[in-house]
Amino acid sequence: MTVLLEVRELSKHFTARGGLFRRAGAPVKAVDGVSFTLARGETLGLVGESGCGKSTLGRAILRLHEPTAGEVWLDGENVTALSGDALLEHRRCMQIIFQDPYASLNPRRTVAQAIREPLEVHRIGTPVERERRVDELLDVVGMRSSARNRYPHEFSGGQRQRIGIARALALDPALIVADEPVSALDVSVQSQVLNLIANLQRERGIAFLFISHDLAVIQHVSDVVAVMYLGRFVEMAPAAELYRRPRHPYTQALLSAVPQPDPARRAGRIVLQGDIPSPTDPPPGCPFHPRCPLAVDRCRGEVPALRAVAEGVSVACHLIE
Amino acid sequence: MNAVIADALADPTPRSLWSAAVRKLARDRAGLIGLAVVLAYLVAALGVWLGLWATEWAEITGSKWAPVSAEHWFGTNIIGQDIFQRGIYSTATAFEVGLVVAVLAAALGGVLGALAGFFVGSWIDELILWAMGVLDAMPFYLLVAAVAFALADNPWSMHVAMIATFWTTTSRLVRGEVIKLRGMEFVEAARAIGVPPTVTIFRHILPNTTHILLVQMTLAFVDAIKAEVILSFLGLGVKGGMSWGLMISESTLEFLGGHFNNLIAASCLMFGLVYAFNMFADALQDALDPKQVSA
Amino acid sequence: MSAAPLLEVDGLTVEFRSLHGPVRAVDGVSFTIGAGETVGLVGESGCGKTVTGLSLLKLVPSPPGRYAAGSVRLSGQDLLAMPESGLRAIRGRALAMIFQEPMTALNPVFTVASQMTEVLRRHGALGRREARDAALALLKSVGIPEPEQRLDDYPHQLSGGQRQRVMIAMALSCDPKLLIADEPTTALDVTTQAQVLEEIRRQQATRRMAMLLVTHDLGVVFETCARAIVMYCGVIVESAPVAKLFSAPRHPYTTGLLESMPRIRDEKLRELPTIPGRVPELHRLPPGCRFADRCPRAKDDCRAVEPQLTTAADGSQVACHHPS
């Protein structure tokens, strides 16, 4: 499999803007030196709790946020160095699906207008061809073409999410960043949308960066899973391996915290102490050490690097050889 | 919890947000009564503009202080002009002032608010905020008087003064809404697709602020009519025409003689329009509330 | 369960005004909760679970809501027939509630101490000093670190998990007999959710307090409750002890919900099971069973006659013509 996306030491720091009468605040290291590669047609599941920087990472890759440092290579081209028309051209290859189906569609634009817009911006096809393409895309995401002249508020959350997916597919992207695409949906609808995404990946060979806080959802769609904590990857492993044998103490806690209707899982629960530290003031050393049940002195002083510990498995923990 | 309740109540098949708003408005009885009264006033004003009636508002058609009669419905004033005709003629003035001020103040406030909101934190935003702060810090009537004096001979001085002060409220509201909208995912989606910023503002952001502009326009309309009455009363308002404010100003000469027809007619006509318009504006505000419409 | 249950809901029907005339968000719901029992009320959005929870405290906003029929009896007293003044004495005392979003349920301009002592002084008739001590003890008991400092914090200075703990402490302050928790952990992260659920379980067990947990999350119900009630489109479709409900669901909707729930599995599935179609709109309910259009087991009788909730010998209930 060929490499589609390569992220090198990507960082995104937010600084509260200074102004005439305001002082600039301390930077928040939302994403702090993240590197990984993603093969064509593969799905990387990115899991972490709120504030860990997973959404920011997705947006920095798409350059919806300008990265502070680091590089993003897509299809052999350095996306971080592009600007103007070259960047516009590149936006065709990478698209995004959003979390909130109620906020991701303009309430004053019809379904057809929403799905057609990317085609118009990139001047693809004649008006007639664009109309045909809209019908085709609606069909792909399992909606009737009678939906085309209706407004988003006439649809349920799940249907809106399908419309958002159709819009993302319009440009035939090689990579789609899916940012919590099913978190706002009801359980029975969640599984429908997850199946749709899994099918798209299989049938169209689209690579996904699938962002979620839900390990159960991540398992269903991912080939590889990365766990993020306070702006860094703490573990990255093939999905089957990660669920069978989580190595980082945070991954273990995260897995055991998922409420499951399964009596076997209830027994070995690890309940972490304390809260996630604020990203404005991260602890020294390993960012996880204040909550880690296994922390030793070394963890308090030295930041562990993400190291390969087995075939395809990398972990950032001093205690794992 | 409210979202859940709203979900249960969600209306499944309105065609567009506008038709949903119209349907909602059509169920609001107070709003409809208000609208009917406003339309009646509008018909009166149209008649004046088309020269159908109240053509003799400046003529002396009767004796001084004639009582209410079939010929002079509201009596006559100190020099024998027909108060009813003058009152109706003033309706046209009120609409003209109200509409000009409302439309231009909303347009100015909308554009500046959208600019400030979209470029929030930049020098454009700071400049617009500064201008709004300065204008809001001055007492309204003092500012209007200053502009009116500065443009003393200009018939539009009053309009300019009102527009200059009324736009700030609209601008603040639009700015806030635009700041909210620019962070919404559909605006981010437009960026991800590659839609240029100018197109984003006009296609994705401004259409979503129209409910604010409409409601602000109705409020500015009422404020302008009320301000006109006071300014005309003070001699800073309408020049070379007739208005309710001028009628009330005129009536001060009549109090000593015990004649209140001018005052009562002008006050009641103004009160009727302002009250009816407020009823309509309230209903409109409810109907256009995007949270209630799109829920 | 004891002979006279703590809470007895009978035929509760709540109507809402809508553009299509009145719709029934809750339509003839009956259930009981015994003293010290934990019951989960599950269903998807719009199924009426939240409205049911609010009705127990007569908190449904009215208008647009209206209690069209039924009763809610707490220790024999009908709350829906009670005047507002009587209800105020019961809310927060015998019946307490915690909400999904602790940030909006706490008043941002008052400190934790002043909000907690207000409740304690009003219901518990404590003095200023005693109330503060009681508040401190409560914060300690729900596991808030450095409780002395937290007392003088404002809600925005607390993390989401700490806010929810403060909400729990406030709800517990008058030793309620029944706690209604509406999606108490939905807004929290998984690791924080685990902490808060653990706390709720602990408090519930030590205080022998009954609890109604309203949630969409089957996993949370499984881990927290003894019995679960499943709602669909305003009616109860199934009610059973949790272990039985999860191992042998009888209603096809429960089965579908359990199967379609993404859960951590030993083997990744190629296709997640789904429930076809979508929830019918409340103003256009089908004539027979509300689930018939989406049901794999539906037959002609399902489309004609609405099934009634029937009780089996073991007390579990199901509303289905063809239960498994």
PDB file of N, CA and C in Angstrom, chain A residues 17 19-20 22 59 63-64 88 91 94-96 98-100 102-109 117-118 120-122 149-151 153-154 167 171, chain B residues 7 11-18 20 121-122 126 184-186 188-196 199 203-205 207-208 210-211 293-294:
ATOM      1  N   ARG A  17      -5.137  36.408  21.210  1.00  0.00           N
ATOM      2  CA  ARG A  17      -4.624  37.574  20.476  1.00  0.00           C
ATOM      3  C   ARG A  17      -4.393  38.758  21.389  1.00  0.00           C
ATOM      4  N   GLY A  19      -4.054  42.893  21.615  1.00  0.00           N
ATOM      5  CA  GLY A  19      -4.652  43.999  20.872  1.00  0.00           C
ATOM      6  C   GLY A  19      -4.141  45.291  21.441  1.00  0.00           C
ATOM      7  N   LEU A  20      -4.804  46.374  21.091  1.00  0.00           N
ATOM      8  CA  LEU A  20      -4.382  47.678  21.566  1.00  0.00           C
ATOM      9  C   LEU A  20      -4.359  47.705  23.100  1.00  0.00           C
ATOM     10  N   ARG A  22      -5.070  44.828  25.031  1.00  0.00           N
ATOM     11  CA  ARG A  22      -5.030  43.488  25.611  1.00  0.00           C
ATOM     12  C   ARG A  22      -3.627  42.921  25.516  1.00  0.00           C
ATOM     13  N   ARG A  59      -8.107  19.487  11.666  1.00  0.00           N
ATOM     14  CA  ARG A  59      -8.256  20.758  10.944  1.00  0.00           C
ATOM     15  C   ARG A  59      -6.920  21.328  10.499  1.00  0.00           C
ATOM     16  N   ARG A  63      -5.599  22.293   6.775  1.00  0.00           N
ATOM     17  CA  ARG A  63      -5.281  23.721   6.773  1.00  0.00           C
ATOM     18  C   ARG A  63      -6.517  24.586   6.972  1.00  0.00           C
ATOM     19  N   LEU A  64      -7.455  24.086   7.746  1.00  0.00           N
ATOM     20  CA  LEU A  64      -8.547  24.953   8.200  1.00  0.00           C
ATOM     21  C   LEU A  64      -8.024  25.747   9.388  1.00  0.00           C
ATOM     22  N   LEU A  88      -6.084  25.744  -3.273  1.00  0.00           N
ATOM     23  CA  LEU A  88      -7.462  25.505  -3.702  1.00  0.00           C
ATOM     24  C   LEU A  88      -7.542  24.183  -4.468  1.00  0.00           C
ATOM     25  N   ARG A  91      -7.383  21.302  -2.182  1.00  0.00           N
ATOM     26  CA  ARG A  91      -8.553  21.074  -1.331  1.00  0.00           C
ATOM     27  C   ARG A  91      -9.489  20.020  -1.934  1.00  0.00           C
ATOM     28  N   MET A  94      -8.910  16.608  -0.312  1.00  0.00           N
ATOM     29  CA  MET A  94      -9.137  16.353   1.113  1.00  0.00           C
ATOM     30  C   MET A  94     -10.399  17.081   1.582  1.00  0.00           C
ATOM     31  N   GLN A  95     -11.278  16.353   2.198  1.00  0.00           N
ATOM     32  CA  GLN A  95     -12.536  16.932   2.630  1.00  0.00           C
ATOM     33  C   GLN A  95     -12.820  16.596   4.091  1.00  0.00           C
ATOM     34  N   ILE A  96     -13.898  17.165   4.606  1.00  0.00           N
ATOM     35  CA  ILE A  96     -14.189  16.970   6.027  1.00  0.00           C
ATOM     36  C   ILE A  96     -15.677  16.688   6.241  1.00  0.00           C
ATOM     37  N   PHE A  98     -18.469  16.806   9.446  1.00  0.00           N
ATOM     38  CA  PHE A  98     -18.492  17.437  10.756  1.00  0.00           C
ATOM     39  C   PHE A  98     -19.341  16.669  11.765  1.00  0.00           C
ATOM     40  N   GLN A  99     -19.200  17.102  13.015  1.00  0.00           N
ATOM     41  CA  GLN A  99     -19.922  16.449  14.111  1.00  0.00           C
ATOM     42  C   GLN A  99     -21.406  16.808  14.153  1.00  0.00           C
ATOM     43  N   ASP A 100     -21.673  18.121  14.078  1.00  0.00           N
ATOM     44  CA  ASP A 100     -23.028  18.569  14.389  1.00  0.00           C
ATOM     45  C   ASP A 100     -23.860  18.692  13.117  1.00  0.00           C
ATOM     46  N   TYR A 102     -26.631  19.681  12.740  1.00  0.00           N
ATOM     47  CA  TYR A 102     -27.499  20.851  12.740  1.00  0.00           C
ATOM     48  C   TYR A 102     -26.724  22.116  12.404  1.00  0.00           C
ATOM     49  N   ALA A 103     -25.409  22.075  12.496  1.00  0.00           N
ATOM     50  CA  ALA A 103     -24.609  23.273  12.242  1.00  0.00           C
ATOM     51  C   ALA A 103     -23.786  23.160  10.973  1.00  0.00           C
ATOM     52  N   SER A 104     -23.702  21.959  10.384  1.00  0.00           N
ATOM     53  CA  SER A 104     -22.771  21.791   9.278  1.00  0.00           C
ATOM     54  C   SER A 104     -23.400  22.100   7.925  1.00  0.00           C
ATOM     55  N   LEU A 105     -24.705  22.354   7.904  1.00  0.00           N
ATOM     56  CA  LEU A 105     -25.350  22.742   6.644  1.00  0.00           C
ATOM     57  C   LEU A 105     -25.954  24.127   6.822  1.00  0.00           C
ATOM     58  N   ASN A 106     -25.761  24.973   5.819  1.00  0.00           N
ATOM     59  CA  ASN A 106     -26.335  26.314   5.855  1.00  0.00           C
ATOM     60  C   ASN A 106     -27.857  26.210   5.802  1.00  0.00           C
ATOM     61  N   PRO A 107     -28.555  26.710   6.850  1.00  0.00           N
ATOM     62  CA  PRO A 107     -30.010  26.524   6.902  1.00  0.00           C
ATOM     63  C   PRO A 107     -30.760  27.204   5.754  1.00  0.00           C
ATOM     64  N   ARG A 108     -30.122  28.140   5.087  1.00  0.00           N
ATOM     65  CA  ARG A 108     -30.824  28.873   4.026  1.00  0.00           C
ATOM     66  C   ARG A 108     -30.503  28.346   2.631  1.00  0.00           C
ATOM     67  N   ARG A 109     -29.785  27.229   2.536  1.00  0.00           N
ATOM     68  CA  ARG A 109     -29.447  26.684   1.225  1.00  0.00           C
ATOM     69  C   ARG A 109     -30.063  25.292   1.093  1.00  0.00           C
ATOM     70  N   GLU A 117     -22.224  23.012  -4.480  1.00  0.00           N
ATOM     71  CA  GLU A 117     -21.272  24.105  -4.277  1.00  0.00           C
ATOM     72  C   GLU A 117     -19.814  23.719  -4.559  1.00  0.00           C
ATOM     73  N   PRO A 118     -19.327  22.584  -4.037  1.00  0.00           N
ATOM     74  CA  PRO A 118     -17.929  22.241  -4.340  1.00  0.00           C
ATOM     75  C   PRO A 118     -17.677  22.112  -5.843  1.00  0.00           C
ATOM     76  N   GLU A 120     -19.191  23.737  -8.205  1.00  0.00           N
ATOM     77  CA  GLU A 120     -19.163  25.085  -8.784  1.00  0.00           C
ATOM     78  C   GLU A 120     -17.849  25.791  -8.479  1.00  0.00           C
ATOM     79  N   VAL A 121     -17.419  25.675  -7.235  1.00  0.00           N
ATOM     80  CA  VAL A 121     -16.177  26.362  -6.851  1.00  0.00           C
ATOM     81  C   VAL A 121     -15.005  25.860  -7.697  1.00  0.00           C
ATOM     82  N   HIS A 122     -14.991  24.557  -7.945  1.00  0.00           N
ATOM     83  CA  HIS A 122     -13.868  24.000  -8.698  1.00  0.00           C
ATOM     84  C   HIS A 122     -14.164  23.876 -10.190  1.00  0.00           C
ATOM     85  N   ASN A 149     -34.494  19.598  -3.408  1.00  0.00           N
ATOM     86  CA  ASN A 149     -34.934  20.981  -3.289  1.00  0.00           C
ATOM     87  C   ASN A 149     -35.462  21.317  -1.903  1.00  0.00           C
ATOM     88  N   ARG A 150     -35.132  20.494  -0.938  1.00  0.00           N
ATOM     89  CA  ARG A 150     -35.594  20.763   0.410  1.00  0.00           C
ATOM     90  C   ARG A 150     -34.494  21.408   1.239  1.00  0.00           C
ATOM     91  N   TYR A 151     -34.896  21.939   2.390  1.00  0.00           N
ATOM     92  CA  TYR A 151     -33.936  22.630   3.260  1.00  0.00           C
ATOM     93  C   TYR A 151     -33.494  21.716   4.393  1.00  0.00           C
ATOM     94  N   HIS A 153     -33.409  21.806   7.566  1.00  0.00           N
ATOM     95  CA  HIS A 153     -34.211  21.609   8.770  1.00  0.00           C
ATOM     96  C   HIS A 153     -35.374  20.659   8.557  1.00  0.00           C
ATOM     97  N   GLU A 154     -35.604  20.264   7.308  1.00  0.00           N
ATOM     98  CA  GLU A 154     -36.681  19.309   7.063  1.00  0.00           C
ATOM     99  C   GLU A 154     -36.219  17.866   7.291  1.00  0.00           C
ATOM    100  N   ARG A 167     -21.832  15.917   0.301  1.00  0.00           N
ATOM    101  CA  ARG A 167     -21.085  17.131  -0.059  1.00  0.00           C
ATOM    102  C   ARG A 167     -19.575  16.853  -0.038  1.00  0.00           C
ATOM    103  N   LEU A 171     -16.233  15.955  -4.577  1.00  0.00           N
ATOM    104  CA  LEU A 171     -14.976  16.213  -5.278  1.00  0.00           C
ATOM    105  C   LEU A 171     -14.107  14.962  -5.401  1.00  0.00           C
TER     106      LEU A 171
ATOM    107  N   ASP B   7     -37.581  18.582  19.664  1.00  0.00           N
ATOM    108  CA  ASP B   7     -37.496  17.534  18.669  1.00  0.00           C
ATOM    109  C   ASP B   7     -38.842  16.842  18.504  1.00  0.00           C
ATOM    110  N   ASP B  11     -41.669  20.440  13.372  1.00  0.00           N
ATOM    111  CA  ASP B  11     -42.570  20.454  12.250  1.00  0.00           C
ATOM    112  C   ASP B  11     -41.856  19.797  11.074  1.00  0.00           C
ATOM    113  N   PRO B  12     -42.402  18.749  10.496  1.00  0.00           N
ATOM    114  CA  PRO B  12     -41.636  17.987   9.532  1.00  0.00           C
ATOM    115  C   PRO B  12     -41.569  18.590   8.117  1.00  0.00           C
ATOM    116  N   THR B  13     -42.578  19.303   7.682  1.00  0.00           N
ATOM    117  CA  THR B  13     -42.582  19.617   6.262  1.00  0.00           C
ATOM    118  C   THR B  13     -42.873  21.060   5.886  1.00  0.00           C
ATOM    119  N   PRO B  14     -42.300  22.053   6.581  1.00  0.00           N
ATOM    120  CA  PRO B  14     -42.433  23.387   6.003  1.00  0.00           C
ATOM    121  C   PRO B  14     -41.461  23.504   4.840  1.00  0.00           C
ATOM    122  N   ARG B  15     -41.812  24.259   3.804  1.00  0.00           N
ATOM    123  CA  ARG B  15     -40.965  24.302   2.621  1.00  0.00           C
ATOM    124  C   ARG B  15     -39.672  25.048   2.871  1.00  0.00           C
ATOM    125  N   SER B  16     -39.750  26.222   3.487  1.00  0.00           N
ATOM    126  CA  SER B  16     -38.522  26.949   3.753  1.00  0.00           C
ATOM    127  C   SER B  16     -38.679  27.638   5.092  1.00  0.00           C
ATOM    128  N   LEU B  17     -37.575  28.227   5.565  1.00  0.00           N
ATOM    129  CA  LEU B  17     -37.643  28.925   6.840  1.00  0.00           C
ATOM    130  C   LEU B  17     -38.633  30.069   6.757  1.00  0.00           C
ATOM    131  N   TRP B  18     -38.689  30.723   5.567  1.00  0.00           N
ATOM    132  CA  TRP B  18     -39.579  31.867   5.435  1.00  0.00           C
ATOM    133  C   TRP B  18     -41.030  31.449   5.515  1.00  0.00           C
ATOM    134  N   ALA B  20     -42.227  28.917   6.951  1.00  0.00           N
ATOM    135  CA  ALA B  20     -42.525  28.526   8.326  1.00  0.00           C
ATOM    136  C   ALA B  20     -42.802  29.769   9.175  1.00  0.00           C
ATOM    137  N   GLY B 121     -11.368  41.135  15.771  1.00  0.00           N
ATOM    138  CA  GLY B 121     -10.031  41.212  16.329  1.00  0.00           C
ATOM    139  C   GLY B 121      -9.066  42.008  15.472  1.00  0.00           C
ATOM    140  N   SER B 122      -9.422  42.272  14.203  1.00  0.00           N
ATOM    141  CA  SER B 122      -8.515  43.014  13.332  1.00  0.00           C
ATOM    142  C   SER B 122      -8.731  44.518  13.533  1.00  0.00           C
ATOM    143  N   GLU B 126     -11.777  46.844  15.300  1.00  0.00           N
ATOM    144  CA  GLU B 126     -11.506  47.820  16.366  1.00  0.00           C
ATOM    145  C   GLU B 126     -12.014  49.205  15.983  1.00  0.00           C
ATOM    146  N   MET B 184     -19.307  28.511  12.818  1.00  0.00           N
ATOM    147  CA  MET B 184     -20.170  27.344  12.605  1.00  0.00           C
ATOM    148  C   MET B 184     -19.558  26.426  11.550  1.00  0.00           C
ATOM    149  N   GLU B 185     -19.974  25.170  11.641  1.00  0.00           N
ATOM    150  CA  GLU B 185     -19.336  24.183  10.780  1.00  0.00           C
ATOM    151  C   GLU B 185     -19.643  24.398   9.306  1.00  0.00           C
ATOM    152  N   PHE B 186     -20.802  24.983   8.981  1.00  0.00           N
ATOM    153  CA  PHE B 186     -21.067  25.137   7.548  1.00  0.00           C
ATOM    154  C   PHE B 186     -20.181  26.198   6.917  1.00  0.00           C
ATOM    155  N   GLU B 188     -17.064  26.624   8.006  1.00  0.00           N
ATOM    156  CA  GLU B 188     -15.817  25.858   7.894  1.00  0.00           C
ATOM    157  C   GLU B 188     -15.869  24.939   6.673  1.00  0.00           C
ATOM    158  N   ALA B 189     -17.047  24.355   6.447  1.00  0.00           N
ATOM    159  CA  ALA B 189     -17.213  23.476   5.290  1.00  0.00           C
ATOM    160  C   ALA B 189     -16.950  24.255   4.012  1.00  0.00           C
ATOM    161  N   ALA B 190     -17.443  25.492   3.942  1.00  0.00           N
ATOM    162  CA  ALA B 190     -17.213  26.312   2.758  1.00  0.00           C
ATOM    163  C   ALA B 190     -15.718  26.544   2.562  1.00  0.00           C
ATOM    164  N   ARG B 191     -14.991  26.753   3.666  1.00  0.00           N
ATOM    165  CA  ARG B 191     -13.538  26.935   3.551  1.00  0.00           C
ATOM    166  C   ARG B 191     -12.886  25.662   3.041  1.00  0.00           C
ATOM    167  N   ALA B 192     -13.341  24.536   3.575  1.00  0.00           N
ATOM    168  CA  ALA B 192     -12.737  23.260   3.193  1.00  0.00           C
ATOM    169  C   ALA B 192     -12.950  22.982   1.712  1.00  0.00           C
ATOM    170  N   ILE B 193     -14.089  23.445   1.187  1.00  0.00           N
ATOM    171  CA  ILE B 193     -14.378  23.251  -0.233  1.00  0.00           C
ATOM    172  C   ILE B 193     -13.532  24.206  -1.066  1.00  0.00           C
ATOM    173  N   GLY B 194     -13.192  25.356  -0.500  1.00  0.00           N
ATOM    174  CA  GLY B 194     -12.390  26.336  -1.223  1.00  0.00           C
ATOM    175  C   GLY B 194     -13.171  27.570  -1.621  1.00  0.00           C
ATOM    176  N   VAL B 195     -14.325  27.810  -1.005  1.00  0.00           N
ATOM    177  CA  VAL B 195     -15.122  28.991  -1.318  1.00  0.00           C
ATOM    178  C   VAL B 195     -14.367  30.236  -0.834  1.00  0.00           C
ATOM    179  N   PRO B 196     -14.198  31.261  -1.709  1.00  0.00           N
ATOM    180  CA  PRO B 196     -13.477  32.459  -1.283  1.00  0.00           C
ATOM    181  C   PRO B 196     -14.230  33.235  -0.201  1.00  0.00           C
ATOM    182  N   VAL B 199     -17.350  35.476  -1.116  1.00  0.00           N
ATOM    183  CA  VAL B 199     -18.528  34.671  -1.435  1.00  0.00           C
ATOM    184  C   VAL B 199     -19.104  34.084  -0.152  1.00  0.00           C
ATOM    185  N   ARG B 203     -22.885  34.606   0.616  1.00  0.00           N
ATOM    186  CA  ARG B 203     -23.719  33.437   0.389  1.00  0.00           C
ATOM    187  C   ARG B 203     -24.064  32.713   1.695  1.00  0.00           C
ATOM    188  N   HIS B 204     -23.119  32.651   2.592  1.00  0.00           N
ATOM    189  CA  HIS B 204     -23.338  31.805   3.772  1.00  0.00           C
ATOM    190  C   HIS B 204     -23.594  32.581   5.052  1.00  0.00           C
ATOM    191  N   ILE B 205     -23.063  33.794   5.147  1.00  0.00           N
ATOM    192  CA  ILE B 205     -23.190  34.487   6.430  1.00  0.00           C
ATOM    193  C   ILE B 205     -24.331  35.502   6.438  1.00  0.00           C
ATOM    194  N   PRO B 207     -27.067  35.996   4.580  1.00  0.00           N
ATOM    195  CA  PRO B 207     -28.456  35.516   4.545  1.00  0.00           C
ATOM    196  C   PRO B 207     -28.946  34.985   5.891  1.00  0.00           C
ATOM    197  N   ASN B 208     -28.021  34.573   6.739  1.00  0.00           N
ATOM    198  CA  ASN B 208     -28.424  34.065   8.045  1.00  0.00           C
ATOM    199  C   ASN B 208     -28.581  35.157   9.093  1.00  0.00           C
ATOM    200  N   THR B 210     -30.598  37.879   8.208  1.00  0.00           N
ATOM    201  CA  THR B 210     -31.737  38.680   7.745  1.00  0.00           C
ATOM    202  C   THR B 210     -32.808  38.815   8.822  1.00  0.00           C
ATOM    203  N   HIS B 211     -32.963  37.790   9.673  1.00  0.00           N
ATOM    204  CA  HIS B 211     -33.986  37.922  10.713  1.00  0.00           C
ATOM    205  C   HIS B 211     -33.643  39.075  11.650  1.00  0.00           C
ATOM    206  N   VAL B 293     -37.995  28.550  14.717  1.00  0.00           N
ATOM    207  CA  VAL B 293     -38.402  28.153  13.373  1.00  0.00           C
ATOM    208  C   VAL B 293     -37.721  26.859  12.958  1.00  0.00           C
ATOM    209  N   SER B 294     -36.422  26.776  13.233  1.00  0.00           N
ATOM    210  CA  SER B 294     -35.689  25.643  12.669  1.00  0.00           C
ATOM    211  C   SER B 294     -35.634  24.447  13.608  1.00  0.00           C
TER     212      SER B 294
END
